[in-house]
Short mmCIF file of C-alpha atoms in Angstrom, two decimals:
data_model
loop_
_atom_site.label_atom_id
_atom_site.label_comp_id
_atom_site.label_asym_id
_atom_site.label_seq_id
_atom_site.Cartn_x
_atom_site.Cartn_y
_atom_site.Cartn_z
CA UNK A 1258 39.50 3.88 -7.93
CA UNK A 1259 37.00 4.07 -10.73
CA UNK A 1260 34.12 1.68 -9.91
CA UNK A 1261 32.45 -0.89 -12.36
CA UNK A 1262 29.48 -0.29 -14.61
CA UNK A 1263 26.09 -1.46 -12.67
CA UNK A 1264 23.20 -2.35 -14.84
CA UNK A 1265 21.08 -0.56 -11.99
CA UNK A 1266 22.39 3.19 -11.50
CA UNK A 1267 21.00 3.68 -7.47
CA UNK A 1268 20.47 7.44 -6.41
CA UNK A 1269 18.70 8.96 -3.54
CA UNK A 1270 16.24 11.10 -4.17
CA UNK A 1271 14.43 14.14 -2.47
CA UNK A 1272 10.33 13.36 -2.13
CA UNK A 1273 8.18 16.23 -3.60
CA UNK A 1274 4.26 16.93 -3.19
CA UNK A 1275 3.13 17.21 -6.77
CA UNK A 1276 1.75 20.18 -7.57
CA UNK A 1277 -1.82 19.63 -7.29
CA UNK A 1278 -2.66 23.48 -8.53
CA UNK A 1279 -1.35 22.42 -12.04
CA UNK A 1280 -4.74 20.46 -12.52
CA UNK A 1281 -7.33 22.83 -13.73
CA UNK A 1282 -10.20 21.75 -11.12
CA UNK A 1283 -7.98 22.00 -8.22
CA UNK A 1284 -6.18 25.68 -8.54
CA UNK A 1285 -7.99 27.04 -6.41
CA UNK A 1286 -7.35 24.39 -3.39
CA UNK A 1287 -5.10 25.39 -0.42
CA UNK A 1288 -2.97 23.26 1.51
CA UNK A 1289 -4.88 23.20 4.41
CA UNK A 1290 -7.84 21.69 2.83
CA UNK A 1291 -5.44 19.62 0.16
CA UNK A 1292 -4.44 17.93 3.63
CA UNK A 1293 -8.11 17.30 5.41
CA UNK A 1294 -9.27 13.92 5.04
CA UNK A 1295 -12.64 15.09 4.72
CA UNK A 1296 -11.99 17.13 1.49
CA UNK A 1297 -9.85 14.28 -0.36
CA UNK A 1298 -13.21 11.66 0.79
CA UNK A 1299 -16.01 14.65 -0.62
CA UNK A 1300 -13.44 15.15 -3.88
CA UNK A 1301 -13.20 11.98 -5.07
CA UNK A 1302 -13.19 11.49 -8.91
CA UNK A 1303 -16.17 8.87 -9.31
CA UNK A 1304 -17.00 9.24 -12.88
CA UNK A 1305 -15.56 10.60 -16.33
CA UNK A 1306 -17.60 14.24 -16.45
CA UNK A 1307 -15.86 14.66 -12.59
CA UNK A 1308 -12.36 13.27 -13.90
CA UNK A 1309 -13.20 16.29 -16.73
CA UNK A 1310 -13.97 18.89 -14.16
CA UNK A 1311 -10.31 18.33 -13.07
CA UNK A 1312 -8.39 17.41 -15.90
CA UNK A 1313 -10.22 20.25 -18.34
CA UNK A 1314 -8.90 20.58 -21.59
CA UNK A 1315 -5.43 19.29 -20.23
CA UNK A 1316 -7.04 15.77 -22.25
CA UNK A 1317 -7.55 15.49 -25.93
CA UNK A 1318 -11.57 14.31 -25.68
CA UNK A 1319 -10.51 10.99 -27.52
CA UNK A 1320 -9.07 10.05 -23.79
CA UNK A 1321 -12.61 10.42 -22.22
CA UNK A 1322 -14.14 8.33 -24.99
CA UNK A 1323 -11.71 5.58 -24.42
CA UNK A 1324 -12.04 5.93 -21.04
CA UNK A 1325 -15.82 5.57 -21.01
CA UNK A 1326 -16.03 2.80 -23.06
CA UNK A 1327 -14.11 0.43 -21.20
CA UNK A 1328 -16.00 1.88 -17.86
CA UNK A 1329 -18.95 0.21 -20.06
CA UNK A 1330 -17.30 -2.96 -21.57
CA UNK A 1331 -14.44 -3.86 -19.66
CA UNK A 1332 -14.13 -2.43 -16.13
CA UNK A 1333 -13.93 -4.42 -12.99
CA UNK A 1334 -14.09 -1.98 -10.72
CA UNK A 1335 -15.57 1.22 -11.03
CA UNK A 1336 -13.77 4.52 -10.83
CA UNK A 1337 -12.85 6.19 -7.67
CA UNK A 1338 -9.66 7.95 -7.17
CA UNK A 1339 -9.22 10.29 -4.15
CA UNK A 1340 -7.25 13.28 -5.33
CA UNK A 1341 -3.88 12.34 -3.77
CA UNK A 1342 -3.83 9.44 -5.91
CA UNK A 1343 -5.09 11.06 -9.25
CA UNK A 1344 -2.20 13.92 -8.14
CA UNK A 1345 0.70 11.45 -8.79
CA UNK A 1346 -0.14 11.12 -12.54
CA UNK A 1347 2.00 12.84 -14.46
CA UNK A 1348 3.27 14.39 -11.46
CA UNK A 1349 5.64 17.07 -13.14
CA UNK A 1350 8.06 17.38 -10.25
CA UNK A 1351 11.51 17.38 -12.14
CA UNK A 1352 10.20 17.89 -15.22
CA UNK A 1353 7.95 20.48 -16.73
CA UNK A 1354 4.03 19.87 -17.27
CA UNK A 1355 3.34 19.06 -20.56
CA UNK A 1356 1.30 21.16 -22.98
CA UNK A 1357 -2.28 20.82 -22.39
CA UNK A 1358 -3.71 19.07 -25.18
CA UNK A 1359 -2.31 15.74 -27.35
CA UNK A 1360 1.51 15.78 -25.72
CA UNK A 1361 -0.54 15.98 -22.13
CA UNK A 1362 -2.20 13.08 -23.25
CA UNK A 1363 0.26 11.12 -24.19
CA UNK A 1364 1.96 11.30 -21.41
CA UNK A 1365 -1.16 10.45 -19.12
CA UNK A 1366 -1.38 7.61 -21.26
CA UNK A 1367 1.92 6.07 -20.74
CA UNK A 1368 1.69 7.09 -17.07
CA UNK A 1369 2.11 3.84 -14.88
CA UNK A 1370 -0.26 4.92 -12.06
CA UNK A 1371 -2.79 5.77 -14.38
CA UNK A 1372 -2.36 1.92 -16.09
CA UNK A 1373 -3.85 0.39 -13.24
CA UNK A 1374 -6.05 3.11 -11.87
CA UNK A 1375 -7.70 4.34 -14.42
CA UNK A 1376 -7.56 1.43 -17.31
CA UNK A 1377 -8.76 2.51 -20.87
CA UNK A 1378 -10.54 0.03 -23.53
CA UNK A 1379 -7.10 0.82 -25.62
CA UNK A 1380 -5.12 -0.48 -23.13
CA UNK A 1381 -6.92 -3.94 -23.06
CA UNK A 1382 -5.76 -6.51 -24.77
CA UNK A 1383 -8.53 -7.14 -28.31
CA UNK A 1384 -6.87 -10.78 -28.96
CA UNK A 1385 -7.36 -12.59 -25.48
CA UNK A 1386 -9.02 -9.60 -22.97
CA UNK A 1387 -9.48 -12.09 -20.24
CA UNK A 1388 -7.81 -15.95 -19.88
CA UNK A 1389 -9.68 -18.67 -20.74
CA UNK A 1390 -9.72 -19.96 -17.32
CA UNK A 1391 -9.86 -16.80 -15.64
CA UNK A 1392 -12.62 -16.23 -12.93
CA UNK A 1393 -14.08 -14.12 -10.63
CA UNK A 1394 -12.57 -14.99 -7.20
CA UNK A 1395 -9.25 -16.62 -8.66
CA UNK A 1396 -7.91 -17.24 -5.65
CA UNK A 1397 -11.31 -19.57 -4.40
CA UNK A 1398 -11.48 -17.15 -1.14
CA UNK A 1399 -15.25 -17.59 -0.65
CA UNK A 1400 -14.84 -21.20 -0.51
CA UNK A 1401 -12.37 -20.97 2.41
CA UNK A 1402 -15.05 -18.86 4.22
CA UNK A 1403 -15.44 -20.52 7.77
CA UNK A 1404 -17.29 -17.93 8.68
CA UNK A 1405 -18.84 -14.86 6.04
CA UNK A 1406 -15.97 -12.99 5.41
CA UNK A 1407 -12.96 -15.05 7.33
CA UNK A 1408 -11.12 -16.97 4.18
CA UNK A 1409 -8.66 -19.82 6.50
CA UNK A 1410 -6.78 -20.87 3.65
CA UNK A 1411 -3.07 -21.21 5.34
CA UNK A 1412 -2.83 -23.62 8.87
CA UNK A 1413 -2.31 -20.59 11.24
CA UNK A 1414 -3.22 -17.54 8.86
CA UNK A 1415 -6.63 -16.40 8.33
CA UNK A 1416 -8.27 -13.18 5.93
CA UNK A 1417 -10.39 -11.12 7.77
CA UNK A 1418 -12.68 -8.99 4.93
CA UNK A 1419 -14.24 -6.64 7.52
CA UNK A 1420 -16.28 -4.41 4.58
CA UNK A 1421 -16.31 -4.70 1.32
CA UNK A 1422 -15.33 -1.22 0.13
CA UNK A 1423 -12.05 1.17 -0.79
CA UNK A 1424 -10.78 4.76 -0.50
CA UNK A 1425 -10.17 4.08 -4.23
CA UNK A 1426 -10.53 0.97 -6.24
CA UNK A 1427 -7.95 -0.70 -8.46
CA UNK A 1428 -8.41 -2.01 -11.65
CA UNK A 1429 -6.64 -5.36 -11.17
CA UNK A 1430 -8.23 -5.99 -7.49
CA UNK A 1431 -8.60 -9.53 -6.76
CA UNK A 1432 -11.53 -9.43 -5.23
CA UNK A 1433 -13.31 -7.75 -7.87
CA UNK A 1434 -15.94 -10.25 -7.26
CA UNK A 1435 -16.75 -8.73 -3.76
CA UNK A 1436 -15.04 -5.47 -3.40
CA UNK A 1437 -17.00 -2.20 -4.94
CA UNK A 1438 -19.88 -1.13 -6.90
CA UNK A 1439 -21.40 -3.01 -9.64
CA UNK A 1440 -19.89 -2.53 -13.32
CA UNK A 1441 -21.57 -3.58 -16.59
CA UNK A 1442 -19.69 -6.46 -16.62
CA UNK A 1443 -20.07 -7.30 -13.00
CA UNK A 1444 -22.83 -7.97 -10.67
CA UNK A 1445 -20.92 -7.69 -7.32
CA UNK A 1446 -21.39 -9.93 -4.76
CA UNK A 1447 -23.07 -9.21 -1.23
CA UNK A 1448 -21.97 -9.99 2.32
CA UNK A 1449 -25.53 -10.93 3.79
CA UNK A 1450 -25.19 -10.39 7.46
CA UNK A 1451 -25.04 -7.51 9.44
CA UNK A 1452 -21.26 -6.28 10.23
CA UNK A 1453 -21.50 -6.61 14.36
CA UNK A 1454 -23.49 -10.62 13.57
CA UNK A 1455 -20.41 -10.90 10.98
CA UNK A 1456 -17.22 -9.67 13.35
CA UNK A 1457 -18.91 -11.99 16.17
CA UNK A 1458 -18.47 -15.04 14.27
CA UNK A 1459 -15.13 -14.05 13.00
CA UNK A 1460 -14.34 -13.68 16.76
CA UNK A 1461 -16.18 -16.86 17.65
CA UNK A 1462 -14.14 -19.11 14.96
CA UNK A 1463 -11.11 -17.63 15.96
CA UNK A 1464 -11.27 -17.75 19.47
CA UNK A 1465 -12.44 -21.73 19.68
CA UNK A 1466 -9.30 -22.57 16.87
CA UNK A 1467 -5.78 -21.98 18.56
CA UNK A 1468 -4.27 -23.27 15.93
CA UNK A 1469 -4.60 -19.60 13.91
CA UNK A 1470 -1.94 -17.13 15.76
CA UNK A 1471 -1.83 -14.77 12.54
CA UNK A 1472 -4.89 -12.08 11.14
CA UNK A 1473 -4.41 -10.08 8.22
CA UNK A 1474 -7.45 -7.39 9.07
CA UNK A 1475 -8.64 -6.19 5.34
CA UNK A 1476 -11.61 -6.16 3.49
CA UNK A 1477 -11.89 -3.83 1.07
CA UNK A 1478 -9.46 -1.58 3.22
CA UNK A 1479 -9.61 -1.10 6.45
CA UNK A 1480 -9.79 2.83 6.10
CA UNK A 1481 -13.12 2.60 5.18
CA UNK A 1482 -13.97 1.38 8.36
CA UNK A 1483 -15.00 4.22 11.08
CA UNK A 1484 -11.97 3.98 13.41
CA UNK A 1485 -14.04 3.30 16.54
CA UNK A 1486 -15.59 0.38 14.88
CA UNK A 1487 -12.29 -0.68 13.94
CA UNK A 1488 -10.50 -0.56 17.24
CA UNK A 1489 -12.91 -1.98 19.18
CA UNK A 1490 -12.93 -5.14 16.65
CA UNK A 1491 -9.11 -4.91 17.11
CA UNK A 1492 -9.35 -4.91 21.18
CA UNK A 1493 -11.58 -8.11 20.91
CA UNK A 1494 -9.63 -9.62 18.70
CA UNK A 1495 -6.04 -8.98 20.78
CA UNK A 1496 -8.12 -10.37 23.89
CA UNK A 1497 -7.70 -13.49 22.17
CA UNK A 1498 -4.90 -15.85 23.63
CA UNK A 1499 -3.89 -17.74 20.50
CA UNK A 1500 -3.17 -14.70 18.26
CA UNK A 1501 0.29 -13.28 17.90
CA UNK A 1502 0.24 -11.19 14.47
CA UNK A 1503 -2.04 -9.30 13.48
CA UNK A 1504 -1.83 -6.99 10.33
CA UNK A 1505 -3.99 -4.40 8.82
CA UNK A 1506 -4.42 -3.83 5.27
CA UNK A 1507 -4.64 -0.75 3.56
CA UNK A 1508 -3.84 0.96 0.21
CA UNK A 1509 -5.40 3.96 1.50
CA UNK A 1510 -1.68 4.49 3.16
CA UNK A 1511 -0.54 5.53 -0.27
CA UNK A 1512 -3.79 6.72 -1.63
CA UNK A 1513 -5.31 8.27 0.79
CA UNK A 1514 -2.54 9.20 3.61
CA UNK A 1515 -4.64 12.16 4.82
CA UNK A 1516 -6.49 9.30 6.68
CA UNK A 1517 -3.94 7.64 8.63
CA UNK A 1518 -2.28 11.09 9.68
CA UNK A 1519 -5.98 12.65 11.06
CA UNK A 1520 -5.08 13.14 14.99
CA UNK A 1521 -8.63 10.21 15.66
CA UNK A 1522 -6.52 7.57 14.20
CA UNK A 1523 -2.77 8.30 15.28
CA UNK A 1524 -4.08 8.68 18.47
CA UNK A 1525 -6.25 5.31 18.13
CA UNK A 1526 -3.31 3.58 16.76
CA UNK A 1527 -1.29 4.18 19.71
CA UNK A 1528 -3.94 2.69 21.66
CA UNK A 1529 -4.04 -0.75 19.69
CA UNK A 1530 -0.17 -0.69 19.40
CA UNK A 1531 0.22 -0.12 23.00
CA UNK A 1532 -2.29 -3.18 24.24
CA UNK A 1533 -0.61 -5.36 21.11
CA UNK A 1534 2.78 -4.57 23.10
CA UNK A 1535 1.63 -5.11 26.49
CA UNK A 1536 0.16 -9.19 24.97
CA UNK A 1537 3.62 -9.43 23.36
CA UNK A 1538 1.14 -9.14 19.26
CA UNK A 1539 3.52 -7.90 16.59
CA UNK A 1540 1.05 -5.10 14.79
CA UNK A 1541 1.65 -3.97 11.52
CA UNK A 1542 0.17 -2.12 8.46
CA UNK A 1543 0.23 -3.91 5.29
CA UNK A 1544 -0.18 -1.26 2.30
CA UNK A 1545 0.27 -1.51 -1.30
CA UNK A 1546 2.26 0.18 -3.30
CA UNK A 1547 3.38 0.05 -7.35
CA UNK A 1548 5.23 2.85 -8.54
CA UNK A 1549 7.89 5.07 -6.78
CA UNK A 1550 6.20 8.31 -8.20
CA UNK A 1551 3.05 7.10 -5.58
CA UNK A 1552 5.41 7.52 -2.72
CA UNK A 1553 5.25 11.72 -1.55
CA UNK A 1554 6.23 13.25 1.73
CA UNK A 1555 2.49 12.62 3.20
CA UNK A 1556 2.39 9.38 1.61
CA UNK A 1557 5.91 8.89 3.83
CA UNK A 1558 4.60 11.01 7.08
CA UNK A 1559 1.80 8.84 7.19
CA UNK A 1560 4.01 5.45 7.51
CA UNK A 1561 6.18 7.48 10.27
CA UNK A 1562 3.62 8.08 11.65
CA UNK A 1563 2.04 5.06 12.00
CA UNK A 1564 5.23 3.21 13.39
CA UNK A 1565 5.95 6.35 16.02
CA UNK A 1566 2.56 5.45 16.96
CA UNK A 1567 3.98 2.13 17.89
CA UNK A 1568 3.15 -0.13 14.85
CA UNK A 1569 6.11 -2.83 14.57
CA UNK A 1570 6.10 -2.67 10.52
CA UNK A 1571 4.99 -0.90 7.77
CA UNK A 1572 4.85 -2.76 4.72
CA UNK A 1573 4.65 -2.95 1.24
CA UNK A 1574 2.71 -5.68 -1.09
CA UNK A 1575 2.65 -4.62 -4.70
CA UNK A 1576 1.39 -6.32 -7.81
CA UNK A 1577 3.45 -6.96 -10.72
CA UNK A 1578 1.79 -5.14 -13.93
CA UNK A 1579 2.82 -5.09 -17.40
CA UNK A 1580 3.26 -1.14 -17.92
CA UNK A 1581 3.53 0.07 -14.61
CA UNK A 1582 6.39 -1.83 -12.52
CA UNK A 1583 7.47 -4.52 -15.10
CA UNK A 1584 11.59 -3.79 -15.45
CA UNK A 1585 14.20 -4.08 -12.64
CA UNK A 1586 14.67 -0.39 -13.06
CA UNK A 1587 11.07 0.26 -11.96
CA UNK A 1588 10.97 -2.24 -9.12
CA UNK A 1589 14.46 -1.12 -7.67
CA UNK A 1590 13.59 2.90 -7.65
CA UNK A 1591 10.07 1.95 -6.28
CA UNK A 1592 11.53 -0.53 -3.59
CA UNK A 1593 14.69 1.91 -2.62
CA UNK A 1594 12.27 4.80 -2.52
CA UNK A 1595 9.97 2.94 0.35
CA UNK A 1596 12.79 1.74 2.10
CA UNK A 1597 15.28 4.98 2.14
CA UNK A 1598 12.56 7.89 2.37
CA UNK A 1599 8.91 6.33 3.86
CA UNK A 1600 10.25 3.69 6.54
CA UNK A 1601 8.06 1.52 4.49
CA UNK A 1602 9.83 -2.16 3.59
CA UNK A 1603 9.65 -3.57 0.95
CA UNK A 1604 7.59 -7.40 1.23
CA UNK A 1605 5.98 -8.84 -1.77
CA UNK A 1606 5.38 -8.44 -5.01
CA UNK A 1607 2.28 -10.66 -6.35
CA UNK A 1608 1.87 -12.16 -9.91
CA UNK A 1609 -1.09 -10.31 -10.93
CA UNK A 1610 -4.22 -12.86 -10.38
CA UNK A 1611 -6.13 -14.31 -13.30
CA UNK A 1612 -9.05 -12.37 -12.90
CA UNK A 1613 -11.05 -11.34 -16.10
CA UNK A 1614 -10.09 -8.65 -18.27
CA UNK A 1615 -6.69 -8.56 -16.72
CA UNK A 1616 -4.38 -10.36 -19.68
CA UNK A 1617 -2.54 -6.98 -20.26
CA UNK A 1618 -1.30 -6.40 -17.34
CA UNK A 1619 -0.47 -9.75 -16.03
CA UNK A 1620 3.07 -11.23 -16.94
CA UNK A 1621 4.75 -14.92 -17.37
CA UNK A 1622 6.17 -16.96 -14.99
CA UNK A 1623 9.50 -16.46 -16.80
CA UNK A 1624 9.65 -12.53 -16.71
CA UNK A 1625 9.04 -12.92 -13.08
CA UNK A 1626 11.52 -15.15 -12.99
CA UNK A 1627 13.73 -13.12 -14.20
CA UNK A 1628 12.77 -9.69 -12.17
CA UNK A 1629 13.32 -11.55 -9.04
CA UNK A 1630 17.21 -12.27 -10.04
CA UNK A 1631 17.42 -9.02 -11.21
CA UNK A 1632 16.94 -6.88 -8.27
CA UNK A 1633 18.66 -9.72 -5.94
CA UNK A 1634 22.03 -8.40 -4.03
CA UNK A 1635 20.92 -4.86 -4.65
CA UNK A 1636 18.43 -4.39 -1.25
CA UNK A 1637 19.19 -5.34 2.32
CA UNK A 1638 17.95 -8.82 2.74
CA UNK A 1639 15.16 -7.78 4.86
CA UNK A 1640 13.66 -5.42 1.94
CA UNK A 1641 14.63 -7.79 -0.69
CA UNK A 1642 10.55 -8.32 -1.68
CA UNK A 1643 10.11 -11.47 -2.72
CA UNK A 1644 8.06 -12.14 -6.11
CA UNK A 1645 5.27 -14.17 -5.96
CA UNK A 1646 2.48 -16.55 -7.50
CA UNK A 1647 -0.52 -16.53 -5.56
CA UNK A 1648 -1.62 -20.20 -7.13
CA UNK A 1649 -5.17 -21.41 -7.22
CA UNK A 1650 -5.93 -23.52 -3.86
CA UNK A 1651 -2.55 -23.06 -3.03
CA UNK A 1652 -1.46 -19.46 -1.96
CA UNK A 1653 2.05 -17.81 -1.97
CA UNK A 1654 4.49 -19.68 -3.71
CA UNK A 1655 8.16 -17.65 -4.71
CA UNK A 1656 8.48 -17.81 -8.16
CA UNK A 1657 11.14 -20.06 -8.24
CA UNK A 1658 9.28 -23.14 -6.56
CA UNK A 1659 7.44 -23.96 -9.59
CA UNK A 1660 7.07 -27.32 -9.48
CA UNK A 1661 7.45 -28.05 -13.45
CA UNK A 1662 6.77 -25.24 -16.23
CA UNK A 1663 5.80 -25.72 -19.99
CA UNK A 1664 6.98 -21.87 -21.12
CA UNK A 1665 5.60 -23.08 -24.69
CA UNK A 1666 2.10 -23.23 -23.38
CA UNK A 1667 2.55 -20.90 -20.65
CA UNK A 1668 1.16 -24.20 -18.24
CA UNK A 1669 3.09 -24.30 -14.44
CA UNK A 1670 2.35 -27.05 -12.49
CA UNK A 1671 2.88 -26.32 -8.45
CA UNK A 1672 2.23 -28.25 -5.03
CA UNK A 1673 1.80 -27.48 -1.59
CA UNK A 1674 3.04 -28.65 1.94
CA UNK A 1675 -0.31 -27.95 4.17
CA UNK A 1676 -3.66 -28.40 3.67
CA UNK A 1677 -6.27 -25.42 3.60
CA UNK A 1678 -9.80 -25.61 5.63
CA UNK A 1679 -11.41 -27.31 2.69
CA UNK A 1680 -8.85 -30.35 2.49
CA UNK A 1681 -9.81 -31.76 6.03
CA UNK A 1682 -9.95 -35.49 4.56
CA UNK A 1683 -8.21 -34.77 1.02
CA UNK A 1684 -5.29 -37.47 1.65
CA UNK A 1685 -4.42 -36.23 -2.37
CA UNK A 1686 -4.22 -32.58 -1.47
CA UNK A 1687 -0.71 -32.62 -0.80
CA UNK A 1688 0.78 -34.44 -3.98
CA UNK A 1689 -1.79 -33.02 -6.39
CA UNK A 1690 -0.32 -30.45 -9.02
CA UNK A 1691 -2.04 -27.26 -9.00
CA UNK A 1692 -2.06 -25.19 -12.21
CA UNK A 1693 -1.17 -21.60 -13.06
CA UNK A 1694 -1.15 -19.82 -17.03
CA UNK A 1695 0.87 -16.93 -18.50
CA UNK A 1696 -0.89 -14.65 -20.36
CA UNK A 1697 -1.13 -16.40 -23.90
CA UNK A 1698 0.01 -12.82 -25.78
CA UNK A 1699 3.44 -13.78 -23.59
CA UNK A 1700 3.84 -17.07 -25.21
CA UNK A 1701 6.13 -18.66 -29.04
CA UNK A 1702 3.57 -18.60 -31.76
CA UNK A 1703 3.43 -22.21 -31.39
CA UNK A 1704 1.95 -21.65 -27.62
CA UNK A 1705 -0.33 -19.10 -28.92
CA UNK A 1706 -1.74 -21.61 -31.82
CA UNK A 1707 -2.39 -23.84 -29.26
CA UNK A 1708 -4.65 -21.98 -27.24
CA UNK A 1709 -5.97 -20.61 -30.43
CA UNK A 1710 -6.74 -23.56 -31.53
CA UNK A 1711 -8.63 -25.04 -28.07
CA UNK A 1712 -10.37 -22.11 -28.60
CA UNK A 1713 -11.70 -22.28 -32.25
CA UNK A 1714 -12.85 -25.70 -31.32
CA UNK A 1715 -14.93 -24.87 -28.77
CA UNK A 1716 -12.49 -27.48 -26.28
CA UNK A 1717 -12.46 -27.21 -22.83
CA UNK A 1718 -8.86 -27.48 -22.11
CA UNK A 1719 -8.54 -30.63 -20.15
CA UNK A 1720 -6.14 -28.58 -17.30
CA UNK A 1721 -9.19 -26.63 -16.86
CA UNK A 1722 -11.48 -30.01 -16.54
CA UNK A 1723 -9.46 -31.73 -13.89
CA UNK A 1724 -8.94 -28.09 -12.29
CA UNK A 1725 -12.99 -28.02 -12.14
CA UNK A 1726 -12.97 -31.56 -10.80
CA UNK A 1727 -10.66 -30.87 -7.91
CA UNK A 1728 -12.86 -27.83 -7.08
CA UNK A 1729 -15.49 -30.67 -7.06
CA UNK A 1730 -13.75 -32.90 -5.38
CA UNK A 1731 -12.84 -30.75 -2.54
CA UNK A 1732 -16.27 -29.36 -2.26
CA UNK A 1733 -17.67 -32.69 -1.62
CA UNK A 1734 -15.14 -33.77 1.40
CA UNK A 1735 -16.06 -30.45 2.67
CA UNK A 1736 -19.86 -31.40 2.70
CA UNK A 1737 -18.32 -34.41 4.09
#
């Protein structure tokens, strides 16, 4: 029986370490120390002459220029990639590494972990680099603080930012605001008090409000944390009766998997998996994943390991980027790739967040839209990941409960059925439309006139007004 043509072709496929030898810088480096967490930390590439020691002449020296003037006009985040992660560019595993020089280039450029990992001022958008309404903390976090740090934005869900640093940063982070050094463009913010005075009153809010059963432990990322000062925040924080979830973030599972595989922290694990049991808490490790060519065989012992260390879950939150994971094809490999050879499943997918600088690699409502029917009926149910818009004062919303959506204008218009820890007395809060934009480069010419034309006259757009008087608005019955 010859079976019908699928517009997906699905094929299993056999992980491979790339070859980190092929890299100039690191020919020398043996697999011993390629797999001590210590060397991948002291290795890190923190700056363009160190991404040069690596790379050598394997980049034209135009690359370097781009990449150093957008490290000086555009960039978010500053640069840190541990070697694993800068190992899975280009990673030359079923097909041969290009010629050193322009076709090398090339093909770093179009590379889809390098998109979002190490952004260039070319790949910016010149027309509309950052939204008109775009900010900082776009998803109002530090005004959901209830204590420094502890964002309660969902009824029994809290955000627990324990540190305010990264294995390796990410160009689109959403907490670009908080998370990293200090950029050109950005003055980062500081957390003020001392870690133990901030875990205490994390611990203190949590443990006098039953109503919050769920903890998503992140920061920054939680590998960045010395494991002893992480467990014994975890053991104080399963001692407390109301919480039954209880999920640690961390890209570092992907980018830095040496971490999560050193004998201190499987071994720690265990320990934190085996009291979660024993208090009937479901623990699990959140990571974040965006392309399939990020997922290697220590990228995949690292998840096994984590779940034979008695973890219930291990799993995956990616971003949706224009350029790196934008087609059905790329979200179906990258998904079936977690699921079939890392044990990892397959969760969510977020709208990237309308942070500045960040208009080329977000996409509309309507693509996403479109990706989420795309891959349905393919996946198990269970690692079917469900796309996302992480609205403004709202949260999570699947991209099909839009509300009402003006594609012309790229305007969405959503709603919400709770109330976060800022709405106490906001009777409004739960009939109020809450706004969301598409990139304007995504919209008809007539959408982009519009905004052009807002623009030209200097007009704040009157979404934006009544978005800034709710903020005000809500601020107020908070002081209330």
């Amino acid at each position: 029986m010859m079976l019908p043509e699928q517009p997906y072709a699905y094929r299993q496929r056999e992980l491979v370490e790339p070859d980190w030898t092929r890299l100039p810088g690191w020919a020398h480096i043996s697999p011993s120390e390629w797999a001590d967490v210590q060397w991948q930390r002291a290795h890190c590439v923190k700056n363009v002459r160190q991404l040069h020691d690596v790379m050598g002449d394997l980049l034209i020296e135009d690359y370097y220029a781009d990449l150093e003037r957008d490290q000086a006009e555009r960039a978010t985040m500053s640069m840190l990639l541990p070697p694993q992660m800068l190992n899975t560019m280009v990673p030359s595993v079923t097909d041969p590494v290009p010629g050193a020089g322009a076709a090398y280039t090339t093909a770093f450029y179009a590379d889809p972990v390098r998109r979002y990992m190490l952004p260039v001022f070319s790949d910016r958008r010149t027309d509309w680099p950052s939204h008109p309404n775009a900010t900082r903390d776009s998803l109002h976090e530090h005004d959901m603080w209830v204590a420094e740090g502890l964002t309660h934005r969902y009824p029994t869900k809290v955000l627990a930012e324990l540190l305010p640093t990264c294995p390796q940063y990410c160009g689109h982070c959403t907490r670009m605001d908080l998370v990293g050094n200090s950029t050109p463009q950005v003055t980062k913010l500081k957390l003020a008090g001392k870690p133990v005075d901030r875990y205490a009153a994390m611990l203190a809010y949590l443990s006098t409000t039953p109503t919050v059963r769920d903890v998503v432990v992140s920061g920054g990322d939680v590998a960045n944390m010395p494991w002893k000062n992480l467990e014994a925040f975890l053991d104080r924080l399963l001692e407390i009766e109301s919480i039954r979830d209880v999920r640690l973030a961390t890209k570092a599972l992907m980018g830095l998997p040496q971490h999560w595989l050193a004998p201190d922290v499987v071994e720690g694990v265990g320990r934190v998996a085996a009291k979660a049991r024993t208090r009937g808490v479901s623990l699990a490790i959140h990571t974040h994943v965006n392309s399939a060519q990020s997922v290697t065989p220590l990228v995949a012992s690292a998840a096994r390991a984590m779940l034979s260390a008695g973890v219930r879950d291990v799993r995956n939150q990616g971003v949706l980027m224009r350029g790196v994971n934008d087609s059905p094809e790329q979200l179906l490999d990258l998904c079936f790739t977690l699921s079939d050879d890392a044990s990892i499943t397959p969760y969510y997918f977020y709208m990237c967040d309308m942070i500045p600088f960040s208009e080329h690699w977000r996409v509309s409502l309507k693509h996403a839209q479109e990706l989420q029917h795309a891959i349905m009926g393919w996946l198990p149910g269970f690692a079917t990941p469900r796309i996302v818009c992480d609205v403004p004062f709202v949260g999570k919303r699947w991209v099909h409960q839009v509300e009402s959506y003006d594609p012309e204008r790229g305007i969405s218009y959503w709603r919400k059925n709770y109330r976060t820890s800022i709405e106490g007395g906001d009777e409004a809060a739960l009939s109020r439309d809450y706004v969301y934009y598409d990139p304007i480069d995504t919209l008809p010419a007539s959408g982009q006139e519009w905004w052009r034309s807002r623009a030209d006259l200097g007009a704040l757009d009157e979404l934006a007004a009544a978005r800034a008087k709710a903020s005000r608005e809500l601020a107020v019955t908070q002081a209330g």
